[in-house]
């Protein structure tokens, strides 16, 4: 594992980081003891946390492949991109078109340091430091630097990020502002922690228990209802099969999920702007 002494400038190794906890779940080395402790606390309730992390990453790969190969998207905006790992957005998109452009956005110092070292490519990929909670500032920078052509369809990725916005951060407003900036023919992909409520009371109880752990350790994490998550898509048209457990969205047989406790507590979907 990465030692605290090797932390890049600006990285606080005394507090867990969402990006580094996710890295730990994926079997990465860019995490610290405080991150592993937070992850292991959650795993006391849902032991398949690492499988959930892999399911999230597999959904990213399938959704990006769909957008590039079937929807013809050639520019991607990945918000809350996290630490680089196997199967990054540009790697998937470039399998379809080596000229596809990708802009990665994060506000975690370690994610930015590693992203700029490993992902940035002057021709096709860029890493931007910004806060998704300030969409107007982000959009202004993207336009000023001409990183995204908002006259052409965009693949907007809000994967495992909106559930880390508190209700008073107005995640619905953030999503709406970003959607409004997209031209016709664009797509939005979302994955989100899910609380099924009375429909699956035992699953709901675990969701609430993990939410409590996340907020006590990371200070963030919201397991929202189906209606709340669907609301983030606004009036966009969901691609079949709609909003479903991650493993059920366009399965390709390449990465079968082994999720158990978390299978019904993380959902994803992709939608098109008419």
CSV table of C-alpha atoms in Angstrom, one decimal:
chain,number,residue,atom,x,y,z
A,1,UNK,CA,0.0,0.0,0.0
A,2,UNK,CA,1.0,3.6,-0.5
A,3,UNK,CA,2.8,5.0,2.6
A,4,UNK,CA,1.7,8.3,4.2
A,5,UNK,CA,5.2,9.7,3.4
A,6,UNK,CA,4.6,9.2,-0.3
A,7,UNK,CA,1.5,11.3,-0.4
A,8,UNK,CA,1.4,14.1,-3.0
A,9,UNK,CA,1.4,17.7,-1.9
A,10,UNK,CA,-2.0,18.8,-0.5
A,11,UNK,CA,-3.2,15.2,0.3
A,12,UNK,CA,-4.5,14.9,3.9
A,13,UNK,CA,-3.7,11.4,5.1
A,14,UNK,CA,-5.5,11.9,8.4
A,15,UNK,CA,-9.0,11.9,6.8
A,16,UNK,CA,-10.5,9.3,4.4
A,17,UNK,CA,-11.0,10.2,0.8
A,18,UNK,CA,-13.9,8.9,-1.4
A,19,UNK,CA,-11.5,8.4,-4.3
A,20,UNK,CA,-9.0,6.5,-2.2
A,21,UNK,CA,-11.7,4.3,-0.5
A,22,UNK,CA,-12.9,3.4,-4.0
A,23,UNK,CA,-9.3,2.7,-5.0
A,24,UNK,CA,-9.0,0.3,-2.0
A,25,UNK,CA,-12.2,-1.5,-3.0
A,26,UNK,CA,-10.8,-2.0,-6.5
A,27,UNK,CA,-7.6,-3.5,-5.2
A,28,UNK,CA,-5.5,-0.4,-5.9
A,29,UNK,CA,-2.4,0.9,-4.0
A,30,UNK,CA,-3.2,4.6,-3.8
A,31,UNK,CA,-4.8,4.6,-0.4
A,32,UNK,CA,-3.9,5.0,3.2
A,33,UNK,CA,-4.7,3.3,6.6
A,34,UNK,CA,-7.5,5.9,7.2
A,35,UNK,CA,-9.1,5.0,3.9
A,36,UNK,CA,-8.9,1.2,4.5
A,37,UNK,CA,-10.4,1.7,7.9
A,38,UNK,CA,-13.4,3.5,6.5
A,39,UNK,CA,-13.9,0.9,3.8
A,40,UNK,CA,-13.6,-2.0,6.3
A,41,UNK,CA,-16.2,-0.3,8.6
A,42,UNK,CA,-18.7,-0.4,5.7
A,43,UNK,CA,-17.8,-4.0,4.9
A,44,UNK,CA,-18.9,-5.0,8.4
A,45,UNK,CA,-22.5,-4.3,7.1
A,46,UNK,CA,-22.0,-5.2,3.4
A,47,UNK,CA,-18.9,-7.5,3.1
A,48,UNK,CA,-19.1,-7.4,-0.7
A,49,UNK,CA,-18.0,-3.8,-0.9
A,50,UNK,CA,-15.1,-4.6,-3.2
A,51,UNK,CA,-17.5,-6.4,-5.6
A,52,UNK,CA,-19.7,-3.3,-5.5
A,53,UNK,CA,-16.6,-1.3,-6.6
A,54,UNK,CA,-15.9,-3.6,-9.4
A,55,UNK,CA,-19.6,-3.6,-10.5
A,56,UNK,CA,-19.4,0.2,-10.7
A,57,UNK,CA,-16.3,0.1,-12.8
A,58,UNK,CA,-17.8,-2.5,-15.1
A,59,UNK,CA,-20.9,-0.4,-15.5
A,60,UNK,CA,-18.6,2.5,-16.5
A,61,UNK,CA,-17.0,0.4,-19.2
A,62,UNK,CA,-20.2,-0.9,-20.6
A,63,UNK,CA,-21.9,2.5,-20.7
A,64,UNK,CA,-19.0,4.2,-22.3
A,65,UNK,CA,-18.7,1.4,-24.8
A,66,UNK,CA,-22.4,1.8,-25.6
A,67,UNK,CA,-22.1,5.5,-26.0
A,68,UNK,CA,-19.1,5.3,-28.3
A,69,UNK,CA,-20.0,2.3,-30.4
A,70,UNK,CA,-23.8,2.5,-30.6
A,71,UNK,CA,-24.6,6.1,-29.9
A,72,UNK,CA,-21.7,7.6,-31.8
A,73,UNK,CA,-20.5,9.9,-29.0
A,74,UNK,CA,-17.0,11.2,-29.6
A,75,UNK,CA,-16.5,13.5,-26.5
A,76,UNK,CA,-16.9,12.5,-22.9
A,77,UNK,CA,-17.1,14.6,-19.7
A,78,UNK,CA,-16.4,12.4,-16.6
A,79,UNK,CA,-17.2,14.2,-13.4
A,80,UNK,CA,-15.8,12.8,-10.2
A,81,UNK,CA,-13.5,10.6,-12.2
A,82,UNK,CA,-11.4,9.4,-9.2
A,83,UNK,CA,-8.1,7.7,-9.3
A,84,UNK,CA,-6.9,6.1,-12.5
A,85,UNK,CA,-7.5,2.3,-12.7
A,86,UNK,CA,-7.9,-0.4,-15.3
A,87,UNK,CA,-10.4,0.5,-18.0
A,88,UNK,CA,-10.4,4.3,-17.9
A,89,UNK,CA,-12.9,6.2,-20.0
A,90,UNK,CA,-10.5,7.2,-22.7
A,91,UNK,CA,-9.2,3.6,-23.0
A,92,UNK,CA,-12.7,2.3,-23.7
A,93,UNK,CA,-13.7,5.1,-26.0
A,94,UNK,CA,-10.4,4.8,-28.0
A,95,UNK,CA,-11.1,1.2,-28.7
A,96,UNK,CA,-13.9,2.6,-30.9
A,97,UNK,CA,-12.3,5.8,-32.1
A,98,UNK,CA,-8.7,6.8,-31.2
A,99,UNK,CA,-9.7,10.5,-31.7
A,100,UNK,CA,-12.5,10.5,-29.1
A,101,UNK,CA,-11.9,13.3,-26.6
A,102,UNK,CA,-12.2,12.8,-22.8
A,103,UNK,CA,-12.2,15.4,-20.0
A,104,UNK,CA,-11.7,14.0,-16.5
A,105,UNK,CA,-12.9,16.2,-13.6
A,106,UNK,CA,-12.2,15.8,-9.9
A,107,UNK,CA,-11.4,17.9,-6.8
A,108,UNK,CA,-9.4,15.3,-4.9
A,109,UNK,CA,-5.7,16.3,-4.8
A,110,UNK,CA,-4.4,12.7,-5.2
A,111,UNK,CA,-6.8,11.9,-8.0
A,112,UNK,CA,-5.7,15.0,-9.8
A,113,UNK,CA,-2.0,14.3,-9.3
A,114,UNK,CA,-2.2,10.7,-10.5
A,115,UNK,CA,-4.7,11.6,-13.3
A,116,UNK,CA,-2.4,14.3,-14.7
A,117,UNK,CA,0.6,12.0,-14.5
A,118,UNK,CA,-1.1,9.0,-16.2
A,119,UNK,CA,-4.1,10.2,-18.1
A,120,UNK,CA,-3.5,13.7,-19.6
A,121,UNK,CA,-2.7,13.6,-23.3
A,122,UNK,CA,-2.4,16.9,-25.1
A,123,UNK,CA,-4.3,15.5,-28.1
A,124,UNK,CA,-7.3,13.6,-26.7
A,125,UNK,CA,-7.5,13.7,-22.9
A,126,UNK,CA,-7.4,16.4,-20.2
A,127,UNK,CA,-7.7,16.4,-16.4
A,128,UNK,CA,-9.4,19.4,-14.8
A,129,UNK,CA,-9.5,20.3,-11.1
A,130,UNK,CA,-13.1,21.5,-10.3
A,131,UNK,CA,-16.0,20.9,-7.9
A,132,UNK,CA,-19.1,19.4,-9.4
A,133,UNK,CA,-21.1,21.4,-6.9
A,134,UNK,CA,-20.2,24.5,-8.8
A,135,UNK,CA,-21.4,23.5,-12.3
A,136,UNK,CA,-21.5,27.1,-13.7
A,137,UNK,CA,-17.8,27.6,-12.9
A,138,UNK,CA,-16.9,24.2,-14.5
A,139,UNK,CA,-18.9,24.9,-17.6
A,140,UNK,CA,-17.3,28.3,-18.0
A,141,UNK,CA,-13.8,26.8,-17.8
A,142,UNK,CA,-14.7,24.1,-20.3
A,143,UNK,CA,-16.0,26.6,-22.8
A,144,UNK,CA,-13.1,29.1,-22.2
A,145,UNK,CA,-10.5,26.4,-22.7
A,146,UNK,CA,-12.5,24.8,-25.6
A,147,UNK,CA,-12.2,21.4,-23.9
A,148,UNK,CA,-15.7,20.4,-24.9
A,149,UNK,CA,-17.6,21.4,-28.0
A,150,UNK,CA,-21.1,22.1,-26.8
A,151,UNK,CA,-22.4,22.3,-30.4
A,152,UNK,CA,-21.8,18.5,-30.7
A,153,UNK,CA,-23.2,15.6,-28.6
A,154,UNK,CA,-21.5,14.9,-25.3
A,155,UNK,CA,-21.4,11.8,-23.1
A,156,UNK,CA,-21.8,13.2,-19.6
A,157,UNK,CA,-20.8,10.7,-16.9
A,158,UNK,CA,-22.1,11.2,-13.3
A,159,UNK,CA,-21.0,7.9,-12.1
A,160,UNK,CA,-20.8,7.3,-8.3
A,161,UNK,CA,-20.7,11.1,-7.7
A,162,UNK,CA,-24.3,12.4,-7.1
A,163,UNK,CA,-24.7,10.1,-4.0
A,164,UNK,CA,-21.7,12.0,-2.5
A,165,UNK,CA,-23.6,15.3,-2.7
A,166,UNK,CA,-25.7,16.1,0.4
A,167,UNK,CA,-29.3,17.1,-0.1
A,168,UNK,CA,-28.4,20.7,0.7
A,169,UNK,CA,-25.8,20.6,-2.1
A,170,UNK,CA,-28.8,20.4,-4.5
A,171,UNK,CA,-27.7,17.5,-6.6
A,172,UNK,CA,-30.9,17.7,-8.7
A,173,UNK,CA,-30.0,21.3,-9.5
A,174,UNK,CA,-26.4,20.4,-10.3
A,175,UNK,CA,-27.6,17.7,-12.7
A,176,UNK,CA,-30.2,20.0,-14.3
A,177,UNK,CA,-27.6,22.8,-14.9
A,178,UNK,CA,-25.3,20.3,-16.6
A,179,UNK,CA,-28.1,18.8,-18.7
A,180,UNK,CA,-29.2,22.2,-19.8
A,181,UNK,CA,-25.7,22.8,-21.2
A,182,UNK,CA,-25.8,19.7,-23.3
A,183,UNK,CA,-26.8,19.8,-27.0
A,184,UNK,CA,-29.4,17.6,-28.6
A,185,UNK,CA,-28.2,14.0,-29.1
A,186,UNK,CA,-26.1,14.0,-25.9
A,187,UNK,CA,-26.3,11.3,-23.3
A,188,UNK,CA,-26.2,11.2,-19.5
A,189,UNK,CA,-25.0,8.1,-17.5
A,190,UNK,CA,-25.6,7.9,-13.8
A,191,UNK,CA,-24.8,5.3,-11.1
A,192,UNK,CA,-26.1,5.9,-7.6
A,193,UNK,CA,-26.5,4.3,-4.2
A,194,UNK,CA,-30.1,3.1,-3.9
A,195,UNK,CA,-32.5,2.5,-1.0
A,196,UNK,CA,-35.4,0.3,-2.2
A,197,UNK,CA,-37.5,1.2,0.8
A,198,UNK,CA,-40.6,-0.8,1.7
A,199,UNK,CA,-40.3,-2.9,-1.5
A,200,UNK,CA,-37.2,-4.6,0.0
A,201,UNK,CA,-37.2,-3.9,3.7
A,202,UNK,CA,-34.1,-6.0,4.6
A,203,UNK,CA,-32.1,-4.5,1.8
A,204,UNK,CA,-33.3,-1.0,2.8
A,205,UNK,CA,-32.1,-1.6,6.4
A,206,UNK,CA,-28.6,-2.5,5.1
A,207,UNK,CA,-28.6,0.6,2.9
A,208,UNK,CA,-29.4,2.8,5.9
A,209,UNK,CA,-26.8,1.1,8.0
A,210,UNK,CA,-24.1,1.6,5.4
A,211,UNK,CA,-25.2,5.2,4.9
A,212,UNK,CA,-24.7,5.8,8.6
A,213,UNK,CA,-21.2,4.4,8.5
A,214,UNK,CA,-20.2,6.4,5.4
A,215,UNK,CA,-21.4,9.6,7.0
A,216,UNK,CA,-19.6,8.9,10.2
A,217,UNK,CA,-16.3,8.1,8.5
A,218,UNK,CA,-16.3,9.9,5.1
A,219,UNK,CA,-18.9,12.6,6.0
A,220,UNK,CA,-20.8,11.8,2.9
A,221,UNK,CA,-23.0,9.2,1.1
A,222,UNK,CA,-26.7,9.2,0.4
A,223,UNK,CA,-28.8,6.1,-0.5
A,224,UNK,CA,-31.7,7.7,-2.4
A,225,UNK,CA,-35.1,6.4,-3.6
A,226,UNK,CA,-35.9,5.4,-7.2
A,227,UNK,CA,-37.9,8.5,-7.7
A,228,UNK,CA,-35.1,10.7,-6.4
A,229,UNK,CA,-32.6,9.1,-8.7
A,230,UNK,CA,-34.9,9.2,-11.7
A,231,UNK,CA,-35.4,12.9,-11.0
A,232,UNK,CA,-31.7,13.5,-11.8
A,233,UNK,CA,-32.3,12.5,-15.4
A,234,UNK,CA,-34.9,15.3,-15.8
A,235,UNK,CA,-36.9,14.8,-19.0
A,236,UNK,CA,-34.2,12.8,-20.8
A,237,UNK,CA,-35.3,9.5,-22.4
A,238,UNK,CA,-33.9,6.5,-20.6
A,239,UNK,CA,-32.2,3.8,-22.8
A,240,UNK,CA,-33.7,0.3,-22.1
A,241,UNK,CA,-33.7,-1.4,-19.7
A,242,UNK,CA,-33.9,1.9,-17.7
A,243,UNK,CA,-32.7,2.4,-14.2
A,244,UNK,CA,-31.6,-1.1,-12.9
A,245,UNK,CA,-29.0,-2.8,-10.7
A,246,UNK,CA,-25.7,-2.3,-12.3
A,247,UNK,CA,-25.2,-5.9,-13.5
A,248,UNK,CA,-28.5,-5.8,-15.4
A,249,UNK,CA,-27.6,-2.8,-17.6
A,250,UNK,CA,-26.5,-4.2,-21.0
A,251,UNK,CA,-24.6,-7.2,-19.5
A,252,UNK,CA,-21.9,-8.5,-21.8
A,253,UNK,CA,-20.9,-11.7,-20.0
A,254,UNK,CA,-17.3,-10.4,-19.6
A,255,UNK,CA,-17.5,-9.5,-15.9
A,256,UNK,CA,-20.2,-11.3,-14.0
A,257,UNK,CA,-21.0,-9.6,-10.7
A,258,UNK,CA,-20.6,-11.5,-7.4
A,259,UNK,CA,-22.5,-8.8,-5.5
A,260,UNK,CA,-24.8,-10.1,-2.8
A,261,UNK,CA,-25.6,-7.6,-0.1
A,262,UNK,CA,-25.1,-4.6,-2.4
A,263,UNK,CA,-26.7,-5.9,-5.6
A,264,UNK,CA,-29.9,-4.0,-5.1
A,265,UNK,CA,-28.4,-1.0,-3.4
A,266,UNK,CA,-26.6,0.5,-6.4
A,267,UNK,CA,-28.4,1.2,-9.7
A,268,UNK,CA,-27.5,2.8,-13.0
A,269,UNK,CA,-29.0,4.1,-16.2
A,270,UNK,CA,-28.2,6.0,-19.4
A,271,UNK,CA,-30.5,8.5,-21.0
A,272,UNK,CA,-30.6,10.6,-24.2
A,273,UNK,CA,-31.4,14.3,-24.7
A,274,UNK,CA,-33.8,14.7,-27.6
